[in-house]
Coordinates of N, CA and C in Angstrom, one line a residue:
M1 N 99.8 71.1 98.3 CA 100.5 72.3 98.7 C 101.0 73.0 97.5
Y2 N 100.7 74.3 97.3 CA 101.2 75.1 96.2 C 102.4 75.9 96.7
L3 N 103.5 75.9 95.9 CA 104.6 76.7 96.3 C 104.5 78.1 95.6
T4 N 104.1 78.1 94.4 CA 103.8 79.3 93.6 C 102.7 79.2 92.7
Q5 N 101.9 80.2 92.6 CA 100.8 80.1 91.6 C 100.7 81.5 90.9
K6 N 100.6 81.4 89.6 CA 100.5 82.6 88.7 C 99.0 82.8 88.4
N7 N 98.7 84.1 88.5 CA 97.3 84.5 88.1 C 97.4 85.8 87.3
K8 N 96.7 85.9 86.2 CA 96.7 87.1 85.5 C 95.6 88.0 86.0
I9 N 95.9 89.3 86.2 CA 95.0 90.2 86.8 C 94.1 90.7 85.7
R10 N 92.8 90.4 85.8 CA 91.8 90.8 84.8 C 90.6 91.4 85.4
N11 N 89.8 92.0 84.6 CA 88.5 92.6 85.0 C 88.7 93.7 86.0
L12 N 89.7 94.5 85.8 CA 89.8 95.7 86.6 C 89.5 96.9 85.7
S13 N 89.1 98.0 86.3 CA 88.8 99.2 85.6 C 90.1 99.9 85.2
S14 N 89.9 100.8 84.3 CA 91.2 101.5 83.8 C 91.8 102.3 84.9
T15 N 91.0 102.9 85.9 CA 91.6 103.6 87.0 C 92.3 102.7 87.9
E16 N 91.8 101.4 88.1 CA 92.5 100.5 89.0 C 93.8 100.0 88.3
F17 N 93.8 99.8 87.0 CA 95.1 99.5 86.3 C 96.0 100.7 86.4
K18 N 95.5 101.9 86.3 CA 96.4 103.0 86.4 C 97.0 103.1 87.8
A19 N 96.2 102.8 88.8 CA 96.7 102.8 90.2 C 97.8 101.8 90.4
L20 N 97.6 100.6 89.8 CA 98.6 99.5 89.9 C 99.8 99.9 89.2
R21 N 99.7 100.5 88.0 CA 100.9 100.9 87.3 C 101.7 102.0 88.1
Q22 N 101.0 102.9 88.7 CA 101.6 103.9 89.5 C 102.3 103.3 90.7
L23 N 101.7 102.3 91.4 CA 102.3 101.6 92.5 C 103.6 100.9 92.1
C24 N 103.5 100.3 90.9 CA 104.8 99.6 90.4 C 105.8 100.6 90.1
R25 N 105.5 101.8 89.6 CA 106.4 102.9 89.4 C 107.0 103.4 90.7
L26 N 106.2 103.6 91.7 CA 106.7 104.0 93.0 C 107.6 102.9 93.6
S27 N 107.3 101.7 93.4 CA 108.1 100.6 93.8 C 109.5 100.7 93.2
K28 N 109.5 100.9 91.9 CA 110.8 101.1 91.2 C 111.6 102.3 91.8
N29 N 110.9 103.4 92.0 CA 111.5 104.6 92.6 C 112.1 104.3 94.0
M30 N 111.3 103.5 94.8 CA 111.8 103.2 96.1 C 113.0 102.3 96.1
Y31 N 113.0 101.4 95.1 CA 114.2 100.5 94.9 C 115.4 101.4 94.6
N32 N 115.3 102.4 93.7 CA 116.4 103.2 93.3 C 116.8 104.1 94.5
V33 N 115.9 104.6 95.3 CA 116.2 105.4 96.5 C 117.0 104.6 97.5
G34 N 116.6 103.3 97.8 CA 117.3 102.5 98.7 C 118.7 102.1 98.1
L35 N 118.8 101.9 96.8 CA 120.0 101.5 96.2 C 121.0 102.7 96.3
Y36 N 120.5 103.9 96.1 CA 121.3 105.2 96.1 C 121.9 105.3 97.5
S37 N 121.1 105.2 98.5 CA 121.7 105.4 99.9 C 122.7 104.3 100.2
V38 N 122.5 103.1 99.8 CA 123.5 102.1 100.1 C 124.8 102.3 99.3
R39 N 124.6 102.7 98.0 CA 125.8 102.9 97.2 C 126.6 104.1 97.7
Q40 N 125.9 105.2 98.1 CA 126.6 106.4 98.6 C 127.4 106.1 99.9
F41 N 126.8 105.2 100.7 CA 127.4 104.8 102.0 C 128.7 104.0 101.6
Y42 N 128.6 103.1 100.6 CA 129.7 102.3 100.2 C 130.8 103.2 99.7
F43 N 130.5 104.2 98.8 CA 131.5 105.1 98.3 C 132.2 106.0 99.3
S44 N 131.4 106.4 100.3 CA 131.9 107.4 101.3 C 132.6 106.6 102.4
E45 N 132.0 105.6 102.9 CA 132.5 104.9 104.1 C 133.3 103.6 103.8
G46 N 133.0 103.1 102.6 CA 133.7 101.8 102.2 C 133.1 100.6 102.8
G47 N 131.9 100.8 103.4 CA 131.3 99.6 104.1 C 129.9 99.4 103.6
Y48 N 129.2 98.6 104.3 CA 127.9 98.1 103.9 C 126.8 98.7 104.8
L49 N 125.8 99.3 104.2 CA 124.7 99.9 104.9 C 123.6 98.8 105.0
R50 N 123.4 98.3 106.2 CA 122.4 97.2 106.3 C 121.0 97.8 106.2
Y51 N 120.0 96.8 106.0 CA 118.6 97.2 105.8 C 118.1 98.0 107.0
E52 N 118.4 97.7 108.2 CA 117.9 98.4 109.4 C 118.3 99.9 109.3
S53 N 119.6 100.2 108.9 CA 120.0 101.5 108.9 C 119.5 102.2 107.6
N54 N 119.4 101.5 106.5 CA 118.9 102.1 105.3 C 117.5 102.5 105.4
Y55 N 116.7 101.8 106.2 CA 115.3 102.2 106.4 C 115.3 103.6 107.0
H56 N 116.2 104.0 107.9 CA 116.1 105.3 108.5 C 116.5 106.4 107.5
Y57 N 117.3 106.1 106.5 CA 117.6 107.0 105.5 C 116.4 107.2 104.5
C58 N 115.7 106.2 104.3 CA 114.7 106.2 103.2 C 113.3 106.5 103.7
K59 N 113.0 106.4 105.0 CA 111.6 106.5 105.5 C 111.0 107.9 105.3
E60 N 111.8 108.9 105.1 CA 111.3 110.3 104.9 C 111.1 110.6 103.4
N61 N 111.4 109.7 102.5 CA 111.3 109.9 101.1 C 109.8 109.8 100.7
E62 N 109.4 110.6 99.7 CA 108.0 110.6 99.3 C 107.5 109.3 98.7
N63 N 108.4 108.5 98.1 CA 108.0 107.2 97.5 C 107.7 106.3 98.7
Y64 N 108.4 106.3 99.7 CA 108.2 105.5 100.9 C 106.8 105.8 101.5
Q65 N 106.5 107.1 101.6 CA 105.3 107.6 102.2 C 104.0 107.3 101.3
L66 N 104.2 107.2 100.0 CA 103.1 106.9 99.2 C 102.8 105.4 99.1
L67 N 103.8 104.6 99.2 CA 103.6 103.1 99.3 C 103.2 102.8 100.7
Q68 N 102.6 101.6 100.8 CA 102.2 101.1 102.2 C 103.5 100.7 102.8
T69 N 103.7 100.8 104.1 CA 104.9 100.6 104.8 C 105.5 99.2 104.6
D70 N 104.6 98.2 104.7 CA 105.1 96.8 104.5 C 105.7 96.6 103.1
I71 N 105.1 97.2 102.1 CA 105.6 97.0 100.7 C 106.9 97.7 100.6
A72 N 107.0 98.9 101.1 CA 108.3 99.7 101.0 C 109.4 99.0 101.7
Q73 N 109.1 98.4 102.8 CA 110.2 97.6 103.6 C 110.6 96.4 102.8
Q74 N 109.7 95.7 102.2 CA 110.0 94.5 101.4 C 111.0 94.9 100.2
I75 N 110.7 96.1 99.6 CA 111.6 96.6 98.5 C 113.0 96.9 99.1
L76 N 113.1 97.5 100.3 CA 114.4 97.7 100.9 C 115.1 96.4 101.2
K77 N 114.3 95.4 101.5 CA 115.0 94.1 101.8 C 115.5 93.5 100.5
V78 N 114.9 93.8 99.4 CA 115.4 93.3 98.1 C 116.7 94.0 97.8
V79 N 116.8 95.3 98.1 CA 118.1 96.1 97.9 C 119.1 95.5 98.8
D80 N 118.8 95.1 100.1 CA 119.7 94.5 101.0 C 120.2 93.2 100.5
R81 N 119.4 92.4 100.0 CA 119.8 91.1 99.4 C 120.7 91.3 98.2
S82 N 120.5 92.3 97.4 CA 121.3 92.5 96.2 C 122.7 92.9 96.7
F83 N 122.8 93.7 97.7 CA 124.1 94.2 98.2 C 124.8 93.1 99.0
K84 N 124.1 92.2 99.7 CA 124.7 91.1 100.4 C 125.4 90.2 99.3
S85 N 124.7 90.0 98.2 CA 125.2 89.1 97.2 C 126.5 89.8 96.6
F86 N 126.5 91.1 96.4 CA 127.6 91.8 95.9 C 128.8 91.7 96.8
F87 N 128.6 91.8 98.1 CA 129.7 91.7 99.1 C 130.2 90.3 99.2
N88 N 129.3 89.3 99.1 CA 129.7 87.9 99.2 C 130.6 87.6 97.9
L89 N 130.3 88.1 96.8 CA 131.1 87.9 95.6 C 132.5 88.5 95.8
I90 N 132.5 89.7 96.4 CA 133.8 90.3 96.7 C 134.7 89.4 97.6
Q91 N 134.0 88.8 98.6 CA 134.7 87.9 99.5 C 135.2 86.7 98.8
K92 N 134.4 86.1 97.9 CA 134.8 84.9 97.2 C 136.0 85.3 96.2
A93 N 135.9 86.5 95.7 CA 137.0 86.9 94.8 C 138.3 87.0 95.6
K94 N 138.3 87.5 96.8 CA 139.5 87.6 97.7 C 140.0 86.2 98.0
E95 N 139.1 85.2 98.0 CA 139.5 83.8 98.3 C 139.9 83.1 97.0
S96 N 139.9 83.8 95.9 CA 140.3 83.3 94.5 C 139.2 82.2 94.1
L97 N 138.0 82.4 94.5 CA 136.9 81.5 94.0 C 136.1 82.2 92.9
Y98 N 136.4 83.4 92.7 CA 135.6 84.2 91.7 C 136.5 85.3 91.1
R99 N 136.2 85.7 89.9 CA 137.0 86.7 89.3 C 136.5 88.1 89.6
F100 N 137.4 89.1 89.9 CA 136.9 90.4 90.2 C 136.3 91.1 89.0
E101 N 136.7 90.8 87.8 CA 136.2 91.4 86.6 C 134.7 91.1 86.4
Q102 N 134.2 90.0 87.0 CA 132.8 89.6 86.8 C 131.9 90.3 87.8
I103 N 132.4 90.9 88.8 CA 131.6 91.5 89.9 C 131.2 92.9 89.5
R104 N 129.9 93.1 89.6 CA 129.3 94.4 89.3 C 128.4 94.8 90.4
M105 N 128.5 96.0 90.8 CA 127.6 96.6 91.8 C 126.2 96.6 91.3
P106 N 125.2 96.4 92.2 CA 123.8 96.5 91.7 C 123.5 97.8 91.0
R107 N 122.8 97.8 90.0 CA 122.5 99.0 89.2 C 121.1 99.5 89.4
Y108 N 121.0 100.8 89.1 CA 119.7 101.4 89.1 C 118.7 100.9 88.1
L109 N 117.5 100.9 88.3 CA 116.5 100.5 87.4 C 116.2 101.7 86.5
K110 N 115.7 101.5 85.2 CA 115.4 102.5 84.3 C 114.3 103.5 84.8
K111 N 114.5 104.7 84.4 CA 113.5 105.7 84.9 C 112.1 105.4 84.5
E112 N 111.9 104.9 83.3 CA 110.5 104.6 82.8 C 110.1 103.2 83.3
G113 N 110.9 102.5 84.0 CA 110.6 101.1 84.3 C 109.7 100.9 85.5
Y114 N 109.4 99.7 85.8 CA 108.6 99.2 86.9 C 109.3 98.2 87.7
F115 N 108.8 98.0 89.0 CA 109.3 97.0 89.9 C 108.2 96.3 90.5
P116 N 108.3 95.0 90.8 CA 107.2 94.2 91.4 C 106.8 94.8 92.8
L117 N 105.5 94.7 93.0 CA 105.0 95.0 94.4 C 105.0 93.7 95.2
I118 N 105.6 93.7 96.3 CA 105.7 92.6 97.2 C 104.9 92.8 98.4
I119 N 103.8 92.1 98.5 CA 102.8 92.3 99.6 C 102.9 91.2 100.6
P120 N 103.4 91.4 101.8 CA 103.7 90.3 102.7 C 102.4 89.8 103.4
R121 N 101.4 90.7 103.6 CA 100.2 90.3 104.2 C 99.0 90.8 103.5
I122 N 98.0 89.9 103.3 CA 96.7 90.3 102.6 C 95.5 89.9 103.4
R123 N 94.4 90.6 103.2 CA 93.2 90.2 103.8 C 92.2 89.9 102.7
V124 N 91.5 88.8 102.8 CA 90.5 88.4 101.8 C 89.2 88.7 102.3
K125 N 88.3 89.5 101.6 CA 87.0 89.8 102.0 C 86.1 89.7 100.8
D126 N 85.1 88.9 100.9 CA 84.0 88.7 99.9 C 84.7 88.3 98.6
G127 N 85.7 87.4 98.6 CA 86.3 86.9 97.4 C 87.3 87.9 96.7
Y128 N 87.6 89.0 97.3 CA 88.5 90.0 96.8 C 89.6 90.3 97.9
F129 N 90.7 90.8 97.4 CA 91.6 91.4 98.4 C 92.0 92.8 97.9
N130 N 92.2 93.7 98.9 CA 92.5 95.0 98.6 C 94.1 95.1 98.5
I131 N 94.5 95.9 97.5 CA 96.0 96.2 97.5 C 96.2 97.2 98.6
P132 N 97.2 96.9 99.5 CA 97.4 97.9 100.5 C 98.2 99.1 100.0
M133 N 97.7 100.3 100.4 CA 98.4 101.5 99.9 C 98.2 102.6 101.0
S134 N 99.0 103.6 100.9 CA 98.9 104.7 101.9 C 97.6 105.5 101.7
Q135 N 97.1 106.2 102.8 CA 95.9 107.0 102.7 C 96.1 108.0 101.6
K136 N 97.2 108.6 101.5 CA 97.5 109.7 100.6 C 97.3 109.2 99.1
F137 N 97.8 108.0 98.9 CA 97.7 107.4 97.5 C 96.3 107.0 97.3
K138 N 95.6 106.5 98.3 CA 94.2 106.0 98.1 C 93.3 107.2 97.8
V139 N 93.6 108.3 98.4 CA 92.7 109.5 98.1 C 92.9 109.9 96.6
E140 N 94.1 109.8 96.1 CA 94.4 110.3 94.8 C 93.9 109.3 93.7
Y141 N 94.1 108.0 93.9 CA 93.9 107.0 92.9 C 92.7 106.1 93.2
G142 N 92.3 106.0 94.5 CA 91.2 105.1 94.8 C 91.7 103.7 95.2
A143 N 90.9 102.9 95.8 CA 91.2 101.5 96.2 C 91.3 100.6 95.0
V144 N 92.1 99.5 95.1 CA 92.1 98.5 94.1 C 91.8 97.2 94.7
K145 N 90.7 96.6 94.2 CA 90.3 95.2 94.6 C 90.6 94.2 93.5
I146 N 91.3 93.1 93.9 CA 91.6 92.1 92.9 C 90.9 90.8 93.3
P147 N 90.2 90.1 92.4 CA 89.6 88.8 92.7 C 90.6 87.8 93.2
F148 N 90.2 87.2 94.3 CA 91.1 86.2 94.9 C 90.8 84.8 94.3
P149 N 91.8 84.0 93.9 CA 91.6 82.7 93.4 C 90.9 81.8 94.4
E150 N 89.9 81.1 93.9 CA 89.0 80.2 94.7 C 89.8 79.1 95.4
R151 N 90.8 78.5 94.6 CA 91.5 77.4 95.2 C 92.5 77.8 96.3
L152 N 92.6 79.0 96.5 CA 93.5 79.5 97.6 C 92.8 80.1 98.8
V153 N 91.5 79.9 98.8 CA 90.7 80.6 99.9 C 91.1 80.2 101.3
D154 N 91.3 78.9 101.5 CA 91.6 78.4 102.9 C 93.1 78.1 103.1
K155 N 93.9 78.6 102.2 CA 95.3 78.4 102.3 C 96.0 79.6 103.0
N156 N 97.2 79.3 103.6 CA 98.0 80.3 104.3 C 99.0 80.8 103.3
L157 N 98.9 82.1 103.0 CA 99.8 82.7 102.0 C 100.9 83.4 102.7
K158 N 102.1 83.3 102.2 CA 103.3 84.0 102.7 C 103.4 85.4 102.2
E159 N 103.2 85.5 100.9 CA 103.2 86.8 100.2 C 102.6 86.8 98.9
V160 N 102.2 88.0 98.4 CA 101.7 88.1 97.0 C 102.6 89.1 96.3
R161 N 102.9 88.7 95.1 CA 103.8 89.6 94.3 C 103.0 90.0 93.0
I162 N 102.9 91.2 92.8 CA 102.3 91.7 91.5 C 103.5 92.2 90.6
I163 N 103.7 91.4 89.6 CA 104.8 91.6 88.7 C 104.3 92.3 87.4
P164 N 104.8 93.5 87.2 CA 104.3 94.2 86.0 C 104.9 93.6 84.7
R165 N 104.0 93.4 83.7 CA 104.4 92.8 82.5 C 104.0 93.7 81.3
F166 N 104.7 93.6 80.2 CA 104.3 94.3 79.0 C 104.0 95.8 79.3
D167 N 104.9 96.5 79.8 CA 104.8 97.9 80.0 C 103.7 98.2 81.1
A168 N 103.7 97.3 82.1 CA 102.8 97.4 83.2 C 101.3 97.4 82.8

């Protein structure tokens, strides 16, 4: 049983790499959009905007519409986990188990940066899996097929993460 397996993505065309880079950039933008709505709710209402409510604020955003829905929702769940951690630290500080000076609100990612693509479901066909993307994005950049590792062919995968390295 494998818990995690790393694979380097190779043998893709330059247009496929460009599409992956753009998807990771959209992922970063989606993270910042989700973070913005939660932060603004916190500053105005003093409370916590949960994932379910944050989704309704973010679903009209162009980044959400260019990413495939499953991927965009996974990114919003990462924002939700970040803020849950923030509020739990505040609670621990109130109980004198943590210092208030060490608590920092989750920060925005850099404008030129990238964020991982979290793909909860994939389909393998002919030894490749397609990166899910919206129709609008696919028309502009084309489909991206990545070779699927042979040792994972008959395994049940929970998710695939594409982590951008070295300037994506």
